[in-house]
Backbone as a printed PyTorch tensor [residue, N CA C, xyz], in Angstrom:
tensor([[[-44.4770,  10.6110,  29.2030],
         [-43.3800,  11.0290,  28.4160],
         [-42.0880,  10.8920,  29.2130]],

        [[-42.1840,  11.1150,  30.4880],
         [-40.9830,  11.0040,  31.3250],
         [-40.5800,   9.5690,  31.5320]],

        [[-41.5030,   8.6880,  31.5390],
         [-41.2360,   7.2620,  31.7950],
         [-40.3330,   6.6360,  30.7310]],

        [[-40.5990,   6.8400,  29.4090],
         [-39.6970,   6.2640,  28.4280],
         [-38.2780,   6.8550,  28.5170]],

        [[-38.1280,   8.1400,  28.8020],
         [-36.7960,   8.7150,  28.9510],
         [-36.1070,   8.1210,  30.1530]],

        [[-36.8130,   7.9380,  31.2220],
         [-36.2550,   7.3640,  32.4620],
         [-35.8060,   5.9370,  32.2010]],

        [[-36.6140,   5.1730,  31.4740],
         [-36.2450,   3.8120,  31.1580],
         [-34.9980,   3.7360,  30.2520]],

        [[-34.9380,   4.6290,  29.3020],
         [-33.7830,   4.6780,  28.4060],
         [-32.5200,   5.0040,  29.1790]],

        [[-32.6100,   5.9300,  30.0900],
         [-31.4450,   6.2890,  30.9150],
         [-31.0080,   5.1410,  31.7890]],

        [[-31.9480,   4.3980,  32.3500],
         [-31.6120,   3.2510,  33.1840],
         [-30.9530,   2.1630,  32.3400]],

        [[-31.4340,   1.9420,  31.1030],
         [-30.8360,   0.8980,  30.2390],
         [-29.3860,   1.2790,  29.8770]],

        [[-29.1930,   2.5420,  29.6410],
         [-27.7940,   2.9490,  29.2770],
         [-26.8890,   2.9360,  30.4930]],

        [[-27.3920,   3.2060,  31.6940],
         [-26.5930,   3.2700,  32.8560],
         [-26.3730,   1.9380,  33.4960]],

        [[-27.1580,   0.9050,  33.1460],
         [-27.0540,  -0.4110,  33.7910],
         [-25.6660,  -1.0130,  33.6800]],

        [[-24.9970,  -1.0020,  32.5250],
         [-23.6540,  -1.5930,  32.4790],
         [-22.6710,  -0.8650,  33.3750]],

        [[-22.7580,   0.4340,  33.4770],
         [-21.8420,   1.1770,  34.3270],
         [-22.1130,   0.9190,  35.7920]],

        [[-23.3620,   0.6870,  36.1670],
         [-23.6680,   0.3790,  37.5780],
         [-23.2640,  -1.0230,  37.9550]],

        [[-23.1890,  -1.9250,  36.9670],
         [-22.8490,  -3.3140,  37.2540],
         [-21.3530,  -3.4910,  37.5170]],

        [[-20.4980,  -2.5880,  37.0600],
         [-19.0650,  -2.7100,  37.2780],
         [-18.7410,  -2.3960,  38.7220]],

        [[-17.7250,  -3.0730,  39.2780],
         [-17.3160,  -2.8070,  40.6650],
         [-16.7230,  -1.4240,  40.7710]],

        [[-16.8950,  -0.8420,  41.9320],
         [-16.4080,   0.4980,  42.1860],
         [-14.8710,   0.4520,  42.3370]],

        [[-14.1660,   1.3230,  41.6660],
         [-12.7080,   1.3930,  41.7420],
         [-12.3130,   2.4960,  42.7180]],

        [[-11.1910,   2.2790,  43.3540],
         [-10.6710,   3.2160,  44.3350],
         [-10.0710,   4.4220,  43.6050]],

        [[-10.2070,   5.5830,  44.1440],
         [ -9.6670,   6.7740,  43.5260],
         [ -8.1630,   6.8580,  43.6760]],

        [[ -7.5960,   6.1320,  44.6480],
         [ -6.1590,   6.2090,  44.9140],
         [ -5.3860,   5.0640,  44.2740]],

        [[ -6.0290,   4.2420,  43.4940],
         [ -5.3530,   3.1870,  42.7870],
         [ -4.9870,   2.0210,  43.6660]],

        [[ -5.8290,   1.6150,  44.6100],
         [ -5.6000,   0.4480,  45.4250],
         [ -5.4930,  -0.7740,  44.5210]],

        [[ -4.3970,  -1.4860,  44.6090],
         [ -4.1740,  -2.6310,  43.7440],
         [ -5.1480,  -3.7700,  44.0070]],

        [[ -5.6030,  -3.9380,  45.2620],
         [ -6.5100,  -4.9930,  45.5420],
         [ -7.8630,  -4.7400,  44.8390]],

        [[ -8.2620,  -3.4680,  44.7330],
         [ -9.4830,  -3.1560,  44.0380],
         [ -9.3460,  -3.3020,  42.5210]],

        [[ -8.1170,  -3.1460,  41.9890],
         [ -7.8800,  -3.2010,  40.5540],
         [ -7.6740,  -4.6110,  40.0400]],

        [[ -7.4950,  -5.5780,  40.9180],
         [ -7.2220,  -6.9370,  40.4590],
         [ -8.4370,  -7.5100,  39.7800]],

        [[ -8.1520,  -8.2170,  38.6940],
         [ -9.2260,  -8.8700,  37.9500],
         [ -9.4150, -10.2610,  38.5510]],

        [[-10.6370, -10.6480,  38.8710],
         [-10.8040, -11.9770,  39.5170],
         [-10.4180, -13.1220,  38.5880]],

        [[-10.5740, -12.9900,  37.3130],
         [-10.1760, -14.0590,  36.3730],
         [ -8.9360, -13.5860,  35.6060]],

        [[ -7.7800, -14.1850,  35.8340],
         [ -6.5700, -13.7550,  35.1300],
         [ -6.7140, -14.0350,  33.6170]],

        [[ -6.1760, -13.0750,  32.8250],
         [ -6.2490, -13.2070,  31.3910],
         [ -5.1630, -14.1820,  30.9190]],

        [[ -5.5340, -14.9830,  29.9460],
         [ -4.5910, -15.9350,  29.4100],
         [ -3.7150, -15.2480,  28.3390]],

        [[ -2.4590, -15.5450,  28.4400],
         [ -1.4820, -14.9810,  27.4710],
         [ -1.3130, -15.9970,  26.3430]],

        [[ -1.3540, -15.5360,  25.1540],
         [ -1.2090, -16.4340,  24.0010],
         [  0.2370, -16.9340,  23.9550]],

        [[  0.4240, -18.2230,  23.6820],
         [  1.7870, -18.7470,  23.6450],
         [  2.5360, -18.1570,  22.4230]],

        [[  3.8550, -18.1140,  22.5900],
         [  4.7080, -17.6120,  21.5190],
         [  4.6210, -18.5780,  20.3450]],

        [[  4.6880, -18.0670,  19.1180],
         [  4.6020, -18.9680,  17.9870],
         [  5.8230, -19.8380,  17.9140]],

        [[  5.6160, -21.1120,  17.5820],
         [  6.7270, -22.0750,  17.5360],
         [  7.0510, -22.4800,  16.0920]],

        [[  6.3750, -21.8690,  15.1270],
         [  6.6510, -22.1570,  13.7230],
         [  6.4560, -20.8800,  12.9060]],

        [[  7.0330, -20.8650,  11.7580],
         [  6.8650, -19.6780,  10.8850],
         [  8.2050, -19.2050,  10.3930]],

        [[  8.2190, -18.3220,   9.4320],
         [  9.4950, -17.8630,   8.8200],
         [ 10.3670, -17.1080,   9.8090]],

        [[  9.7800, -16.3280,  10.6940],
         [ 10.6140, -15.5870,  11.6640],
         [ 11.3010, -16.5230,  12.6290]],

        [[ 10.5470, -17.4990,  13.1160],
         [ 11.1020, -18.4770,  14.0690],
         [ 12.2060, -19.3170,  13.3850]],

        [[ 11.9280, -19.7390,  12.1640],
         [ 12.9290, -20.5380,  11.4270],
         [ 14.2070, -19.7380,  11.1900]],

        [[ 14.0730, -18.4660,  10.8310],
         [ 15.2270, -17.6340,  10.6340],
         [ 16.0270, -17.4810,  11.9400]],

        [[ 15.3430, -17.2050,  13.0020],
         [ 15.9930, -17.0270,  14.3070],
         [ 16.7030, -18.2970,  14.7350]],

        [[ 16.0180, -19.4260,  14.6180],
         [ 16.6770, -20.6710,  14.9940],
         [ 17.8940, -20.9770,  14.1150]],

        [[ 17.7680, -20.7420,  12.8330],
         [ 18.9110, -20.9600,  11.9360],
         [ 20.0850, -20.0750,  12.3110]],

        [[ 19.8200, -18.8100,  12.5880],
         [ 20.9240, -17.9300,  12.9860],
         [ 21.5510, -18.3450,  14.3150]],

        [[ 20.7190, -18.7990,  15.2580],
         [ 21.2480, -19.2140,  16.5430],
         [ 22.1340, -20.4530,  16.3720]],

        [[ 21.6620, -21.4390,  15.6520],
         [ 22.4520, -22.6530,  15.4280],
         [ 23.7110, -22.3950,  14.6080]],

        [[ 23.6540, -21.4050,  13.7390],
         [ 24.8040, -21.0860,  12.9000],
         [ 25.9040, -20.3080,  13.6560]],

        [[ 25.4850, -19.5490,  14.6640],
         [ 26.4620, -18.6730,  15.3240],
         [ 26.8640, -19.1480,  16.7160]],

        [[ 26.0120, -19.9060,  17.3860],
         [ 26.3430, -20.4030,  18.7340],
         [ 27.4680, -21.4160,  18.6580]],

        [[ 28.1330, -21.6620,  19.7940],
         [ 29.1910, -22.6800,  19.7950],
         [ 28.5930, -24.1000,  19.6820]],

        [[ 28.3880, -24.5420,  18.4880],
         [ 27.8740, -25.8610,  18.2040],
         [ 28.9470, -26.6480,  17.4710]],

        [[ 28.7690, -27.9750,  17.3340],
         [ 29.6940, -28.7360,  16.5150],
         [ 29.7440, -28.1940,  15.0750]],

        [[ 30.8490, -28.3650,  14.4270],
         [ 31.0870, -27.8340,  13.1140],
         [ 30.0070, -28.2710,  12.1180]],

        [[ 29.6250, -29.5200,  12.1580],
         [ 28.6320, -30.0520,  11.2350],
         [ 27.2750, -29.3840,  11.4330]],

        [[ 26.9230, -29.1420,  12.7110],
         [ 25.6530, -28.4800,  13.0140],
         [ 25.6420, -27.0450,  12.4980]],

        [[ 26.7570, -26.3370,  12.7250],
         [ 26.8140, -24.9660,  12.2510],
         [ 26.7300, -24.9090,  10.7300]],

        [[ 27.4790, -25.7850,  10.0560],
         [ 27.4780, -25.7560,   8.5770],
         [ 26.0840, -26.0880,   8.0280]],

        [[ 25.4040, -27.0640,   8.6450],
         [ 24.0590, -27.3980,   8.1700],
         [ 23.0900, -26.2430,   8.4420]],

        [[ 23.2080, -25.5820,   9.5840],
         [ 22.3430, -24.4680,   9.8800],
         [ 22.5660, -23.3000,   8.9250]],

        [[ 23.8060, -23.0830,   8.5600],
         [ 24.1470, -22.0110,   7.5920],
         [ 23.4930, -22.3470,   6.2420]],

        [[ 23.6380, -23.5810,   5.7800],
         [ 23.0650, -23.9340,   4.4950],
         [ 21.5430, -23.8880,   4.5430]],

        [[ 20.9600, -24.2410,   5.6890],
         [ 19.5040, -24.1360,   5.8510],
         [ 19.0380, -22.6870,   5.7320]],

        [[ 19.8420, -21.7440,   6.1760],
         [ 19.4830, -20.3330,   6.0280],
         [ 19.3450, -19.9880,   4.5330]],

        [[ 20.2090, -20.5390,   3.7340],
         [ 20.1090, -20.3280,   2.2670],
         [ 18.8510, -20.9510,   1.7240]],

        [[ 18.4870, -22.1380,   2.2040],
         [ 17.2970, -22.7940,   1.7090],
         [ 16.0260, -22.0480,   2.0980]],

        [[ 16.0640, -21.3540,   3.2400],
         [ 14.9230, -20.5470,   3.6210],
         [ 14.6550, -19.4470,   2.5890]],

        [[ 15.7350, -18.9120,   2.0170],
         [ 15.5660, -17.8650,   1.0310],
         [ 15.2410, -16.5170,   1.5920]],

        [[ 15.4170, -16.3260,   2.8530],
         [ 15.0500, -15.0640,   3.5370],
         [ 16.2320, -14.1140,   3.4050]],

        [[ 16.0150, -12.9880,   2.7430],
         [ 17.0730, -11.9950,   2.5160],
         [ 17.5920, -11.3750,   3.8570]],

        [[ 16.8410, -11.4650,   4.9190],
         [ 17.3130, -10.9410,   6.1950],
         [ 18.5190, -11.7030,   6.7150]],

        [[ 18.8010, -12.8730,   6.1970],
         [ 19.9360, -13.7070,   6.6380],
         [ 21.2190, -13.3210,   5.9090]],

        [[ 21.1230, -12.4750,   4.8970],
         [ 22.2980, -12.2060,   4.0510],
         [ 23.4250, -11.4890,   4.8010]],

        [[ 23.1280, -10.5030,   5.5840],
         [ 24.2090,  -9.7900,   6.2950],
         [ 24.9360, -10.6670,   7.2930]],

        [[ 24.2400, -11.4780,   8.1390],
         [ 24.9790, -12.3900,   8.9910],
         [ 25.7840, -13.3970,   8.2020]],

        [[ 25.2130, -13.8730,   7.0780],
         [ 25.9810, -14.8310,   6.2640],
         [ 27.2050, -14.1580,   5.6380]],

        [[ 27.1000, -12.9100,   5.2490],
         [ 28.2630, -12.2200,   4.6970],
         [ 29.3820, -12.1240,   5.7310]],

        [[ 29.0350, -11.9330,   6.9810],
         [ 30.0520, -11.9130,   8.0280],
         [ 30.7500, -13.2370,   8.2260]],

        [[ 30.0510, -14.3290,   7.9300],
         [ 30.6210, -15.6760,   8.1070],
         [ 31.6530, -16.0040,   7.0160]],

        [[ 31.7190, -15.2030,   5.9820],
         [ 32.6810, -15.3970,   4.9090],
         [ 34.1070, -15.3120,   5.4520]],

        [[ 34.2730, -14.5010,   6.5050],
         [ 35.6110, -14.2780,   7.0420],
         [ 36.0050, -15.2770,   8.1360]],

        [[ 35.1630, -16.3090,   8.3480],
         [ 35.4920, -17.3280,   9.3240],
         [ 36.7380, -18.1060,   8.8590]],

        [[ 37.6250, -18.3850,   9.7950],
         [ 38.8810, -19.0590,   9.3560],
         [ 38.6430, -20.5110,   8.9100]],

        [[ 37.5390, -21.1160,   9.3370],
         [ 37.2930, -22.5020,   8.9880],
         [ 36.7130, -22.5960,   7.5780]],

        [[ 37.3330, -23.3450,   6.6920],
         [ 36.8410, -23.4500,   5.3130],
         [ 35.4220, -24.0380,   5.2000]],

        [[ 35.0550, -24.9150,   6.1050],
         [ 33.7280, -25.5120,   6.0790],
         [ 32.6490, -24.4470,   6.2990]],

        [[ 32.9230, -23.5240,   7.2230],
         [ 31.9690, -22.5090,   7.5600],
         [ 31.8440, -21.4750,   6.4160]],

        [[ 32.9550, -20.9540,   5.9350],
         [ 32.8620, -19.9530,   4.8950],
         [ 32.3300, -20.5230,   3.5780]],

        [[ 32.6110, -21.8090,   3.2960],
         [ 32.0680, -22.4010,   2.0780],
         [ 30.5830, -22.6010,   2.2210]],

        [[ 30.0880, -22.9830,   3.4040],
         [ 28.6510, -23.1070,   3.6260],
         [ 27.9580, -21.7630,   3.5160]],

        [[ 28.6110, -20.7270,   4.0380],
         [ 28.0670, -19.3600,   3.9380],
         [ 27.9460, -18.9220,   2.4810]],

        [[ 28.9590, -19.2470,   1.6810],
         [ 28.8840, -18.9020,   0.2320],
         [ 27.7690, -19.6310,  -0.4520]],

        [[ 27.6040, -20.9280,  -0.1310],
         [ 26.5010, -21.7170,  -0.7360],
         [ 25.1380, -21.1120,  -0.3420]],

        [[ 25.0200, -20.7180,   0.8920],
         [ 23.7770, -20.1100,   1.3520],
         [ 23.4720, -18.8060,   0.6750]],

        [[ 24.4840, -17.9760,   0.5300],
         [ 24.3060, -16.6850,  -0.1390],
         [ 23.9390, -16.9150,  -1.5870]],

        [[ 24.6080, -17.8700,  -2.2380],
         [ 24.3220, -18.1690,  -3.6400],
         [ 22.9060, -18.7150,  -3.8410]],

        [[ 22.3460, -19.3830,  -2.8020],
         [ 20.9790, -19.9450,  -2.9260],
         [ 19.8880, -18.9110,  -2.7960]],

        [[ 20.2310, -17.7600,  -2.1830],
         [ 19.2120, -16.7090,  -2.0280],
         [ 19.2480, -15.8030,  -3.2270]],

        [[ 18.1740, -15.7610,  -3.9660],
         [ 18.1030, -14.8860,  -5.1550],
         [ 17.5810, -13.5140,  -4.6920]],

        [[ 18.5150, -12.5910,  -4.5670],
         [ 18.1590, -11.2570,  -4.1040],
         [ 19.2740, -10.2990,  -4.5700]],

        [[ 18.9820,  -9.0600,  -4.8470],
         [ 20.0150,  -8.1190,  -5.2630],
         [ 21.1500,  -8.0010,  -4.2510]],

        [[ 20.8230,  -8.0940,  -2.9870],
         [ 21.9010,  -7.9980,  -1.9380],
         [ 22.8350,  -9.2260,  -2.0260]],

        [[ 22.2650, -10.3740,  -2.3570],
         [ 23.1460, -11.5970,  -2.4840],
         [ 24.0890, -11.4250,  -3.6730]],

        [[ 23.5640, -10.8960,  -4.7990],
         [ 24.4130, -10.6460,  -5.9310],
         [ 25.5030,  -9.6360,  -5.5710]],

        [[ 25.1820,  -8.6380,  -4.8340],
         [ 26.1650,  -7.6140,  -4.4150],
         [ 27.2260,  -8.2560,  -3.5380]],

        [[ 26.8510,  -9.1070,  -2.6000],
         [ 27.8070,  -9.7320,  -1.7150],
         [ 28.7620, -10.6050,  -2.5210]],

        [[ 28.2220, -11.4380,  -3.4110],
         [ 29.0760, -12.3150,  -4.2270],
         [ 30.0440, -11.5230,  -5.0880]],

        [[ 29.5740, -10.4220,  -5.7050],
         [ 30.4270,  -9.5940,  -6.4900],
         [ 31.5250,  -8.9200,  -5.6500]],

        [[ 31.1750,  -8.4760,  -4.4770],
         [ 32.1670,  -7.8730,  -3.5730],
         [ 33.2130,  -8.8680,  -3.1060]],

        [[ 32.8150, -10.1090,  -2.9250],
         [ 33.7860, -11.1450,  -2.5190],
         [ 34.8110, -11.3440,  -3.6580]],

        [[ 34.3100, -11.3710,  -4.8840],
         [ 35.2310, -11.5900,  -6.0340],
         [ 36.1880, -10.3880,  -6.1420]],

        [[ 35.7270,  -9.2010,  -5.8500],
         [ 36.5890,  -8.0060,  -5.9520],
         [ 37.4520,  -7.7330,  -4.6960]],

        [[ 37.1500,  -8.4760,  -3.6100],
         [ 37.8220,  -8.1560,  -2.3450],
         [ 39.3360,  -8.3600,  -2.4540]],

        [[ 40.1440,  -7.4000,  -1.9950],
         [ 41.5530,  -7.4640,  -2.1670],
         [ 42.2530,  -8.4950,  -1.2860]],

        [[ 41.6710,  -8.8190,  -0.1310],
         [ 42.4020,  -9.6740,   0.8110],
         [ 41.8150, -11.0950,   0.9660]],

        [[ 40.7330, -11.3910,   0.3420],
         [ 40.1830, -12.7340,   0.4180],
         [ 40.9440, -13.6540,  -0.5050]],

        [[ 40.9730, -14.9410,  -0.1410],
         [ 41.7540, -15.8900,  -0.9140],
         [ 41.1310, -16.1840,  -2.2630]],

        [[ 41.9400, -16.7940,  -3.1290],
         [ 41.4570, -17.1570,  -4.4540],
         [ 40.3250, -18.2060,  -4.3520]],

        [[ 40.4030, -19.0630,  -3.3530],
         [ 39.3640, -20.0740,  -3.1560],
         [ 38.0230, -19.4070,  -2.8720]],

        [[ 38.0060, -18.3590,  -2.0550],
         [ 36.7880, -17.6120,  -1.7960],
         [ 36.2130, -17.0320,  -3.0710]],

        [[ 37.0840, -16.4220,  -3.9100],
         [ 36.6640, -15.7980,  -5.1210],
         [ 36.1190, -16.7810,  -6.1300]],

        [[ 36.7570, -17.9650,  -6.2420],
         [ 36.3080, -18.9900,  -7.1450],
         [ 34.9310, -19.4860,  -6.7760]],

        [[ 34.7190, -19.7540,  -5.4870],
         [ 33.4000, -20.2230,  -5.0280],
         [ 32.3260, -19.1570,  -5.2840]],

        [[ 32.6260, -17.8990,  -4.9950],
         [ 31.6500, -16.8380,  -5.2270],
         [ 31.3210, -16.7200,  -6.6940]],

        [[ 32.3110, -16.8630,  -7.5490],
         [ 32.0890, -16.7620,  -8.9670],
         [ 31.2460, -17.9610,  -9.4710]],

        [[ 31.4090, -19.1330,  -8.8640],
         [ 30.5810, -20.3130,  -9.2160],
         [ 29.1320, -20.0820,  -8.9050]],

        [[ 28.8240, -19.4020,  -7.8190],
         [ 27.4350, -19.1970,  -7.3650],
         [ 26.7640, -17.9640,  -7.9880]],

        [[ 27.5300, -17.0770,  -8.5490],
         [ 26.9690, -15.8440,  -9.1050],
         [ 25.9990, -16.0610, -10.2610]],

        [[ 26.2110, -17.0400, -11.2000],
         [ 25.2380, -17.2170, -12.2840],
         [ 23.8470, -17.6280, -11.7770]],

        [[ 23.7540, -18.2220, -10.5900],
         [ 22.4610, -18.6440, -10.0790],
         [ 21.5610, -17.4750,  -9.6610]],

        [[ 22.1560, -16.2880,  -9.6260],
         [ 21.3150, -15.0920,  -9.3610],
         [ 20.4280, -14.7960, -10.5570]],

        [[ 20.8880, -15.2410, -11.7560],
         [ 20.0650, -15.1770, -12.9860],
         [ 19.5810, -13.7730, -13.3070]],

        [[ 20.4820, -12.8020, -13.1970],
         [ 20.1270, -11.4440, -13.5880],
         [ 21.1080, -10.9640, -14.6320]],

        [[ 20.6790,  -9.9560, -15.3440],
         [ 21.5310,  -9.3900, -16.4120],
         [ 22.7660,  -8.7500, -15.7890]],

        [[ 22.6310,  -8.1280, -14.6510],
         [ 23.7830,  -7.4870, -14.0100],
         [ 24.8090,  -8.5250, -13.5680]],

        [[ 24.3540,  -9.6710, -13.0910],
         [ 25.2860, -10.7540, -12.6990],
         [ 26.0380, -11.2440, -13.9120]],

        [[ 25.3390, -11.3970, -15.0370],
         [ 26.0130, -11.8640, -16.2690],
         [ 27.0360, -10.8450, -16.7720]],

        [[ 26.6480,  -9.5510, -16.6740],
         [ 27.5890,  -8.4900, -17.0860],
         [ 28.8210,  -8.5290, -16.1880]],

        [[ 28.6270,  -8.7350, -14.8800],
         [ 29.7910,  -8.7790, -13.9790],
         [ 30.6680,  -9.9630, -14.3250]],

        [[ 30.0950, -11.1380, -14.5740],
         [ 30.8610, -12.3160, -14.9240],
         [ 31.6360, -12.0750, -16.2020]],

        [[ 30.9870, -11.3870, -17.1870],
         [ 31.6810, -11.0850, -18.4500],
         [ 32.8600, -10.1550, -18.2430]],

        [[ 32.8350,  -9.3210, -17.1940],
         [ 33.9270,  -8.4040, -16.9760],
         [ 35.0990,  -9.0680, -16.2190]],

        [[ 34.8460, -10.2270, -15.6020],
         [ 35.8580, -10.8740, -14.7910],
         [ 37.1150, -11.2300, -15.6060]],

        [[ 36.9900, -11.8430, -16.7960],
         [ 38.2200, -12.2040, -17.5440],
         [ 39.0530, -10.9840, -17.9510]],

        [[ 38.4720,  -9.8210, -18.0360],
         [ 39.1850,  -8.6160, -18.4420],
         [ 39.7950,  -7.8630, -17.2480]],

        [[ 39.4750,  -8.2810, -16.0010],
         [ 39.9380,  -7.5790, -14.8120],
         [ 41.2980,  -8.1130, -14.4590]],

        [[ 42.3020,  -7.2960, -14.6650],
         [ 43.6990,  -7.7580, -14.4550],
         [ 44.0750,  -7.8470, -12.9830]],

        [[ 43.3230,  -7.2640, -12.0860],
         [ 43.6430,  -7.3470, -10.6560],
         [ 43.2150,  -8.6790, -10.0490]],

        [[ 42.4200,  -9.4600, -10.7550],
         [ 41.9670, -10.7580, -10.2480],
         [ 42.9760, -11.8140, -10.5520]],

        [[ 43.0700, -12.8480,  -9.7110],
         [ 43.9790, -13.9710, -10.0230],
         [ 43.6270, -14.6640, -11.3360]],

        [[ 44.6010, -15.2780, -11.9630],
         [ 44.4290, -15.9480, -13.2710],
         [ 43.3540, -17.0430, -13.1920]],

        [[ 43.3230, -17.8060, -12.0730],
         [ 42.3160, -18.8580, -11.9330],
         [ 40.8890, -18.3050, -11.9540]],

        [[ 40.7040, -17.1560, -11.3670],
         [ 39.4090, -16.5420, -11.3450],
         [ 39.0460, -16.0440, -12.7360]],

        [[ 40.0060, -15.4410, -13.4230],
         [ 39.7500, -14.9900, -14.7970],
         [ 39.3840, -16.1520, -15.7110]],

        [[ 40.0920, -17.2800, -15.5960],
         [ 39.8150, -18.4360, -16.4000],
         [ 38.4200, -19.0190, -16.0910]],

        [[ 38.0410, -19.0560, -14.8470],
         [ 36.7080, -19.5360, -14.4800],
         [ 35.6380, -18.6090, -15.0550]],

        [[ 35.8870, -17.3140, -15.0570],
         [ 34.9540, -16.3810, -15.6580],
         [ 34.7530, -16.6810, -17.1360]],

        [[ 35.8570, -16.9810, -17.8400],
         [ 35.7330, -17.3170, -19.2800],
         [ 34.9110, -18.5550, -19.4940]],

        [[ 35.1650, -19.6210, -18.6390],
         [ 34.4060, -20.8530, -18.7790],
         [ 32.9370, -20.6520, -18.4860]],

        [[ 32.6170, -19.8660, -17.4820],
         [ 31.1950, -19.6210, -17.1560],
         [ 30.5040, -18.8820, -18.2760]],

        [[ 31.1570, -17.9510, -18.8850],
         [ 30.5730, -17.1920, -20.0080],
         [ 30.2810, -18.0890, -21.1810]],

        [[ 31.0670, -19.1560, -21.3750],
         [ 30.7620, -20.0830, -22.4560],
         [ 29.5520, -20.9580, -22.1550]],

        [[ 29.2690, -21.1540, -20.8540],
         [ 28.1690, -22.0410, -20.4550],
         [ 26.8420, -21.3140, -20.2170]],

        [[ 26.9020, -20.0260, -19.9230],
         [ 25.6900, -19.2700, -19.6100],
         [ 24.9510, -18.9250, -20.8980]],

        [[ 23.6820, -19.3040, -21.0190],
         [ 22.9080, -19.0250, -22.2500],
         [ 22.8380, -17.5650, -22.6330]],

        [[ 22.6600, -16.6910, -21.6370],
         [ 22.5510, -15.2460, -21.9360],
         [ 23.8290, -14.7090, -22.5500]],

        [[ 24.9270, -15.3300, -22.2500],
         [ 26.2060, -14.8000, -22.7740],
         [ 26.3280, -15.0670, -24.2960]],

        [[ 25.5640, -16.0250, -24.8340],
         [ 25.6350, -16.3290, -26.2430],
         [ 24.5010, -15.7630, -27.0390]],

        [[ 23.9500, -14.6720, -26.5430],
         [ 22.9050, -13.9990, -27.3310],
         [ 21.5010, -14.4320, -26.9730]],

        [[ 21.3020, -15.1500, -25.9080],
         [ 19.9720, -15.5530, -25.4860],
         [ 19.1940, -14.3600, -24.9950]],

        [[ 17.9240, -14.5190, -24.7800],
         [ 17.1030, -13.4170, -24.2420],
         [ 16.7160, -13.7040, -22.8260]],

        [[ 16.3880, -12.6560, -22.1420],
         [ 16.0410, -12.8010, -20.7250],
         [ 14.5670, -12.9440, -20.5260]]])
């Protein structure tokens, strides 16, 4: 009866006895693993990497064409995490950069993109060119709230006349504005 219990104890204790003895004081030489563990390489593809690369190329000091293309690529990714950096690029003094940022924001269908475009149209200090571009891209959000906002543009007296006229033209072209269903 004692022999089976003794054998069972030896079987359970065998893995513990096979491990090397560790020092009680934490000697680093005793703690070293003879075979170093391999570290997995960082991912070189995927949505997070693409977003990071796009943001880096869009914001780093690169040639103008490279920055503009990277900004538009952020819009093609469709990742809503790019919207806040893109919104900051609206205030860039270079028209190529802010126009690319507006195109990218317009390409991303997200409630935050709609909010940014609407805020650009209402912004008191942005140029009329900014507002016209933002109004051109707002219908692509394809939401009822975007259509309601566009419908309110011609009646907003604080907006420039060119923006009001563009709002009227867009409302004639948008199917939802003529009684279509969503």
